[in-house]
Short mmCIF file of C-alpha atoms in Angstrom, two decimals:
data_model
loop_
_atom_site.label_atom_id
_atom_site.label_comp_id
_atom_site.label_asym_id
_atom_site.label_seq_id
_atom_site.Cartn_x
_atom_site.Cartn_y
_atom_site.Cartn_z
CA UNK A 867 40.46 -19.56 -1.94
CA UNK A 868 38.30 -22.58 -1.27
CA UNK A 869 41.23 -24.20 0.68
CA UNK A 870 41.42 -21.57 2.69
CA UNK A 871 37.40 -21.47 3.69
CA UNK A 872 37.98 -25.71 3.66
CA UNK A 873 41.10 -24.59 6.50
CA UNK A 874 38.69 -22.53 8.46
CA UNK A 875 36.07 -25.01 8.37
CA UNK A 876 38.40 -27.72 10.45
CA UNK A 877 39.25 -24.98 12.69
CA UNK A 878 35.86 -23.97 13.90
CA UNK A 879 35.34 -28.41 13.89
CA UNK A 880 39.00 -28.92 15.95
CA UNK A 881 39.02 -25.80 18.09
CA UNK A 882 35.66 -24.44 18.15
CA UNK A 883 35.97 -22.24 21.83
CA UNK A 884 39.80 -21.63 21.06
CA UNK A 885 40.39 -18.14 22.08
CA UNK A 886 43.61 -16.32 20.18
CA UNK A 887 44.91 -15.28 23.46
CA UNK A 888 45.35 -19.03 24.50
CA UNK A 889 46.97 -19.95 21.74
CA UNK A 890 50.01 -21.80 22.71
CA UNK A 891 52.54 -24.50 20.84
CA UNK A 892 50.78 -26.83 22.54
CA UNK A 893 47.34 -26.11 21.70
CA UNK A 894 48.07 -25.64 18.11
CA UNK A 895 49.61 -28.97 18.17
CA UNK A 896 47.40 -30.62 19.37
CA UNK A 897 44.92 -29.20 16.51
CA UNK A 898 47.68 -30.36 13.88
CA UNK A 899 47.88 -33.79 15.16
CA UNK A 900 43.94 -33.85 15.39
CA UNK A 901 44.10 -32.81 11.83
CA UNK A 902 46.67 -35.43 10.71
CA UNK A 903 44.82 -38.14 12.28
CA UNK A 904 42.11 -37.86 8.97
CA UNK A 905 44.87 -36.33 6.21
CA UNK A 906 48.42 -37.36 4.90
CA UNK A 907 51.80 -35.68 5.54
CA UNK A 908 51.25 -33.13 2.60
CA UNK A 909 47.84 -32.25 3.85
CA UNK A 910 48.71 -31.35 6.50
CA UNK A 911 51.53 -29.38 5.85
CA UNK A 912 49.61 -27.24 3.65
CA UNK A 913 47.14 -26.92 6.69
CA UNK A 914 50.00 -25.99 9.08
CA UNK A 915 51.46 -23.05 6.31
CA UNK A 916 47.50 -21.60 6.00
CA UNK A 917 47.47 -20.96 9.39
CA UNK A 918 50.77 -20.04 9.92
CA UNK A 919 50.61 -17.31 7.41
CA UNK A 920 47.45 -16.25 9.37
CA UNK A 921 48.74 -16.27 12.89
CA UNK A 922 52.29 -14.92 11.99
CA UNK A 923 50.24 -11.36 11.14
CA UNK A 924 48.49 -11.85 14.61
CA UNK A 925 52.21 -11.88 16.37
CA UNK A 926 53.08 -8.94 14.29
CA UNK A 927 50.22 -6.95 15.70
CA UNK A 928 50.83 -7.89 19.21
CA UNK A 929 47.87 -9.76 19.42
CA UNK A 930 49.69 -13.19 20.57
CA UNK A 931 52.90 -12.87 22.21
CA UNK A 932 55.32 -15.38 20.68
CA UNK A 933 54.89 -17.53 17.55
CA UNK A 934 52.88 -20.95 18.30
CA UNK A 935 53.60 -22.49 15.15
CA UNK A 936 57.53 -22.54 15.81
CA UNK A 937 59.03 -26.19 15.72
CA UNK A 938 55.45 -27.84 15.01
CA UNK A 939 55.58 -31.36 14.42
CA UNK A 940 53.91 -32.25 11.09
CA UNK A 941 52.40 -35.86 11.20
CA UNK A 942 49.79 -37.21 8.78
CA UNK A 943 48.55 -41.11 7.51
CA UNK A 944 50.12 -43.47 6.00
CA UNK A 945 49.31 -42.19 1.92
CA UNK A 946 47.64 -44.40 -0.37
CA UNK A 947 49.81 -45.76 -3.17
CA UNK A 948 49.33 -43.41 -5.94
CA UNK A 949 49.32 -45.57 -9.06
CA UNK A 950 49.90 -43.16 -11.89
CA UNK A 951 47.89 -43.35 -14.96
CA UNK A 952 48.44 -43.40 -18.61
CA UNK A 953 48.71 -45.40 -21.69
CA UNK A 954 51.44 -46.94 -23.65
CA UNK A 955 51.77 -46.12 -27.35
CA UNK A 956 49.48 -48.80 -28.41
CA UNK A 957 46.77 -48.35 -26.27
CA UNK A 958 46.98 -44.10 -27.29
CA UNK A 959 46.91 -45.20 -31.01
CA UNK A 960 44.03 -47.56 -30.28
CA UNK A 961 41.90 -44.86 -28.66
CA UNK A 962 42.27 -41.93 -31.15
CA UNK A 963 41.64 -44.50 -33.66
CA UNK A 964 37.98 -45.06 -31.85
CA UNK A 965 37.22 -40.63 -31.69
CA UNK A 966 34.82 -39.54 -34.63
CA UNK A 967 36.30 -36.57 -35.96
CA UNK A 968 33.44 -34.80 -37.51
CA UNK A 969 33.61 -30.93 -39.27
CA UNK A 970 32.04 -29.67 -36.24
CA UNK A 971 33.87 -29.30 -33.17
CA UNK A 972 33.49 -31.95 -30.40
CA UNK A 973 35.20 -32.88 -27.37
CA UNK A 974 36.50 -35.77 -29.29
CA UNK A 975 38.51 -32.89 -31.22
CA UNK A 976 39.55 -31.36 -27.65
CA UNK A 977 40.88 -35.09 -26.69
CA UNK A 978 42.86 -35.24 -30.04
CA UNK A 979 44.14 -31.71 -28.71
CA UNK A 980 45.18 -32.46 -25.54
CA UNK A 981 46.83 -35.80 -26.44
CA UNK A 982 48.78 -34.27 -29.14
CA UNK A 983 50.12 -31.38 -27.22
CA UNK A 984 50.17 -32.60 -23.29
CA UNK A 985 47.50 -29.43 -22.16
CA UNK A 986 46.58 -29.06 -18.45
CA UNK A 987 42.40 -29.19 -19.05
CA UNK A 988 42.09 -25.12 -18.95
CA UNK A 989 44.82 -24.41 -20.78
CA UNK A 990 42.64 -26.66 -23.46
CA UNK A 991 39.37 -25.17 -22.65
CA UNK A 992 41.12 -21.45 -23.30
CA UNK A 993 42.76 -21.69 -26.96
CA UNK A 994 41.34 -19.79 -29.57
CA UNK A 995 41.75 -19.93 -33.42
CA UNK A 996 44.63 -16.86 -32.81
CA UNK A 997 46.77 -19.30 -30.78
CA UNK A 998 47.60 -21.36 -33.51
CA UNK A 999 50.61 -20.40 -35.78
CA UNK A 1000 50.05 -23.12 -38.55
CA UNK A 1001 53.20 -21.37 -40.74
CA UNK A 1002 55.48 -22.54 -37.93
CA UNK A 1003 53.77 -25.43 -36.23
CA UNK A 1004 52.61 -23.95 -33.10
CA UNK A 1005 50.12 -23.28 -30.64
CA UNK A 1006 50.72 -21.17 -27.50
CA UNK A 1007 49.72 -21.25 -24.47
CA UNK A 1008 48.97 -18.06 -22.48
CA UNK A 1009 45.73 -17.97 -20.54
CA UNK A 1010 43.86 -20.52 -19.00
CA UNK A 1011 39.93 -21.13 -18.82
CA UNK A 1012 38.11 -20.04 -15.45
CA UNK A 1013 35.94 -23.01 -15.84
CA UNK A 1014 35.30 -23.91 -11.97
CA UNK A 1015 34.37 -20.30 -11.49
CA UNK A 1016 32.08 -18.04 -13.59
CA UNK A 1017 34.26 -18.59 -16.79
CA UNK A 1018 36.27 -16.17 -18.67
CA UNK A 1019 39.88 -16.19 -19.04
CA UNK A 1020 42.43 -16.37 -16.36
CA UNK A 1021 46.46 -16.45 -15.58
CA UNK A 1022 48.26 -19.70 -16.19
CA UNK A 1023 49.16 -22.05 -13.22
CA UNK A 1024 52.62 -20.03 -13.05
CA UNK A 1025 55.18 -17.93 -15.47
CA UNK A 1026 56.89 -21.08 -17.24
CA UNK A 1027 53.29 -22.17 -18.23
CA UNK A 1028 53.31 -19.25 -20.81
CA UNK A 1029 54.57 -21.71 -23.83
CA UNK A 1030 55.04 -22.38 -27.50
CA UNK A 1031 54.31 -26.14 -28.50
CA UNK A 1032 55.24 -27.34 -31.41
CA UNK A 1033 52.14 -29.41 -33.16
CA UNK A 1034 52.94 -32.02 -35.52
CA UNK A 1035 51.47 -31.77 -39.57
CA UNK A 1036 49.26 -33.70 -39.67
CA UNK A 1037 47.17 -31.90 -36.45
CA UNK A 1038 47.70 -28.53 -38.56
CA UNK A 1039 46.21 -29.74 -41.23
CA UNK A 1040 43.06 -31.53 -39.03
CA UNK A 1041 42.53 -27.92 -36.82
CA UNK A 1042 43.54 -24.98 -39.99
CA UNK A 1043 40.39 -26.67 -41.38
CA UNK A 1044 38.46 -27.20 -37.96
CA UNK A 1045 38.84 -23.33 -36.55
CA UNK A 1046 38.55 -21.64 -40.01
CA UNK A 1047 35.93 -18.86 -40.23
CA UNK A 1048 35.50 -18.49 -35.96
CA UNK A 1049 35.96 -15.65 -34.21
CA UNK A 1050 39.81 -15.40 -33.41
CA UNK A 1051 39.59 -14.21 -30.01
CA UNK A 1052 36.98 -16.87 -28.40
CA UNK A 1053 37.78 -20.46 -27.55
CA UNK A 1054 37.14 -22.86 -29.92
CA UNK A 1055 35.67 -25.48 -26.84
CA UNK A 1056 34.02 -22.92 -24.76
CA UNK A 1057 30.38 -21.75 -25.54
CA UNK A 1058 28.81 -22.48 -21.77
CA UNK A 1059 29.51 -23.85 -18.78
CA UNK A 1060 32.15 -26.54 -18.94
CA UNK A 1061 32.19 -29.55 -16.05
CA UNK A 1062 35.56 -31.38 -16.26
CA UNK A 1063 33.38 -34.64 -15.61
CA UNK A 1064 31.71 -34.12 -18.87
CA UNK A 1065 35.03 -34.04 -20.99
CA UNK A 1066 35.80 -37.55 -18.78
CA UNK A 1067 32.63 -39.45 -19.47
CA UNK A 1068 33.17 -38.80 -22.78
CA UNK A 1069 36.71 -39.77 -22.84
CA UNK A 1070 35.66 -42.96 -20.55
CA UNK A 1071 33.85 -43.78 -23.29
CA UNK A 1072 35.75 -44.05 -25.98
CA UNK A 1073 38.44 -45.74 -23.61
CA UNK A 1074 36.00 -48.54 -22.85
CA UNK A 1075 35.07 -48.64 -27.00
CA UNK A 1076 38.83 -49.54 -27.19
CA UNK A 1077 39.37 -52.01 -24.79
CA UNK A 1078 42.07 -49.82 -23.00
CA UNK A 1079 42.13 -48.54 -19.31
CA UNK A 1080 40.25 -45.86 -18.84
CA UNK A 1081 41.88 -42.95 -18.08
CA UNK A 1082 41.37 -38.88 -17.23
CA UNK A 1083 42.38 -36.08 -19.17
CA UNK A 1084 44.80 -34.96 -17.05
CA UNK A 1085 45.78 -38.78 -18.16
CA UNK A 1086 46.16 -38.13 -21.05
CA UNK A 1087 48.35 -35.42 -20.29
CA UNK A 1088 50.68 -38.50 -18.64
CA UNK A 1089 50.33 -40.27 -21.79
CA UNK A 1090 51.57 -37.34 -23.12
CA UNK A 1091 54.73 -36.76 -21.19
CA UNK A 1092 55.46 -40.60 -20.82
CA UNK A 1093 55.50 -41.27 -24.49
CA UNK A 1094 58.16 -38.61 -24.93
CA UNK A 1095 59.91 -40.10 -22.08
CA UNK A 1096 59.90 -43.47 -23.77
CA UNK A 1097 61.01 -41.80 -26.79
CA UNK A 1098 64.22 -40.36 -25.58
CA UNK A 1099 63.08 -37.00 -25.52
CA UNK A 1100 64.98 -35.00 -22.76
CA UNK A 1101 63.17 -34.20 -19.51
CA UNK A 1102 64.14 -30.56 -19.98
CA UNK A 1103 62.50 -30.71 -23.07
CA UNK A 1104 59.11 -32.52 -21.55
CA UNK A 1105 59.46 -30.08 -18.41
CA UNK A 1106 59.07 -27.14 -21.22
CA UNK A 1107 56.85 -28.97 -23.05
CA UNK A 1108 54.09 -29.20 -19.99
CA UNK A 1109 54.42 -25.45 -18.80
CA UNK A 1110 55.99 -27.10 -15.29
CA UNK A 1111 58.13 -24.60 -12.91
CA UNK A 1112 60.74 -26.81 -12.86
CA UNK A 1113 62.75 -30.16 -14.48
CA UNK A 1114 62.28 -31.24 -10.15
CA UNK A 1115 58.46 -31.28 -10.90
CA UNK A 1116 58.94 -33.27 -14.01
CA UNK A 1117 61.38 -35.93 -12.39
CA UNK A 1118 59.10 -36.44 -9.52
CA UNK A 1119 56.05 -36.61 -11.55
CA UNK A 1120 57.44 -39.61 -13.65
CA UNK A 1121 60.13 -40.88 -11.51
CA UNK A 1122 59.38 -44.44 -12.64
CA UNK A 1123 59.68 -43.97 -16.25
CA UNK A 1124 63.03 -42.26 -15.54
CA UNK A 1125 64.34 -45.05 -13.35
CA UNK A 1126 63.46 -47.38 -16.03
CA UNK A 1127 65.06 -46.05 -19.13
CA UNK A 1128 68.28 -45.34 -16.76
CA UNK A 1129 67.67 -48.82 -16.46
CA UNK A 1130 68.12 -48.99 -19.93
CA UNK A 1131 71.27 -46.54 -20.51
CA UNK A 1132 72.93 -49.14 -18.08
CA UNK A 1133 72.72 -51.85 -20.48
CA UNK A 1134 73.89 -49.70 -23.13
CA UNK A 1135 76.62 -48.42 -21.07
CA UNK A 1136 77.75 -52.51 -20.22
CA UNK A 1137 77.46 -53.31 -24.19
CA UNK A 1138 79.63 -50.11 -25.04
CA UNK A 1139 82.20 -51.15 -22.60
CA UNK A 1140 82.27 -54.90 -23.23
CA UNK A 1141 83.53 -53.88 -26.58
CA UNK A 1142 86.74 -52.11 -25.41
CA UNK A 1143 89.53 -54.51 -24.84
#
């Protein structure tokens, strides 16, 4: 909903005495190239489908004779490298070496969480004590936590986000004693309003404590993936694993890592040949 008010807002700043009825292709690209001259491709493309979806219903009622938006031209800046970050397996160990684990839950507890299982930041925020299955190594994931709005619990990003991941012994142990005696129906995290910048100062923390780069939580969640990457672990598997729609999310989310351990299969493919005569 916001991008939708923050689409309207550039609209009333590009084309402020635009009447419908003079709506043409060539006035509504000249507001998309207007727009593209501050935004990237992508941007802009998801500016271009907003309004298209809004003037299509104005054709369909007659109010503008033909569609506008037909054969638009989607430009945009030059993007900024994205660097992607995450940490290697040393630099993970080194950090949940630094968090204090106390009885008590603390966020340190939520970045063991999160690091363990690869949890978008709501998805974190909205497990409760009932999520856990600690006789078969599992916590699902089914809601998410409302936590830019007014709270409460909401849908997750999309269907394949509704999940079963499988938690290692050792964090069974740590949370069967952490969660027991709460209610089972209330997140363990959640008890008022939760800013995803205070979760990240407190990670930044620790990071710096360690001597590592510091990193996000949704970082973490790289960390995550990446070390399962490096590990040989399928990218169907990760692709599960995260709650994404699709393996194509996956493989262009960590492209690099996959390029480099095909990388790697080519060597082994050379030494397996080189051995046939």
């Amino acid at each position: 909903m916001n991008k939708y008010y923050m689409s309207l807002s550039w609209i009333r700043k590009l084309a402020p005495n635009l009447k419908l009825c003079d709506l043409s292709r060539i006035t509504y690209q000249q507001i998309l190239n207007e727009y593209a001259i501050e935004h990237e491709r992508q941007t802009t493309m998801d500016f271009h489908h907003q309004l298209k979806g809004a003037i299509m219903d104005a054709v369909d009622e007659g109010l503008v004779p033909r569609d506008p938006t037909r054969k638009a031209i989607i430009k945009g800046k030059q993007p900024r490298p994205k660097k992607l970050k995450y940490l290697n397996q040393y630099e993970l160990h080194t950090l949940l070496s630094t968090l204090y684990l106390k009885e008590e839950i603390t966020w340190d507890w939520f970045i063991l969480l999160v690091a363990k299982t690869g949890m978008r930041f709501s998805e974190a925020l909205a497990i409760t004590p009932a999520d856990f299955d600690f006789a078969h190594q599992t916590v699902s994931v089914s809601k998410t936590w409302d936590y830019k709005g007014n709270g409460g619990f909401s849908p997750t990003k999309n269907h394949s986000s509704v999940r079963k991941i499988q938690i290692d012994w050792q964090t069974v142990v740590q949370f069967s004693s952490l969660i027991q005696g709460l209610p089972e129906d209330r997140p363990i995290f959640v008890n008022k309003k939760i800013y995803n910048s205070t979760v990240n100062d407190v990670l930044e923390r620790h990071c710096k404590e360690a001597n590592i780069p510091v990193i996000t939580i949704h970082g973490l969640r790289h960390t995550h993936a990446s070390l399962l990457l490096f590990a040989g672990v399928s990218t169907a598997s990760v692709a599960r694993r995260l709650g994404h729609a699709s393996m194509t999310t996956t493989q262009k989310t960590y492209l690099h890592i996959i390029q480099e351990l095909e990388n790697k299969d080519i060597d082994l493919v050379m030494r397996a040949l080189s051995t046939l005569s």
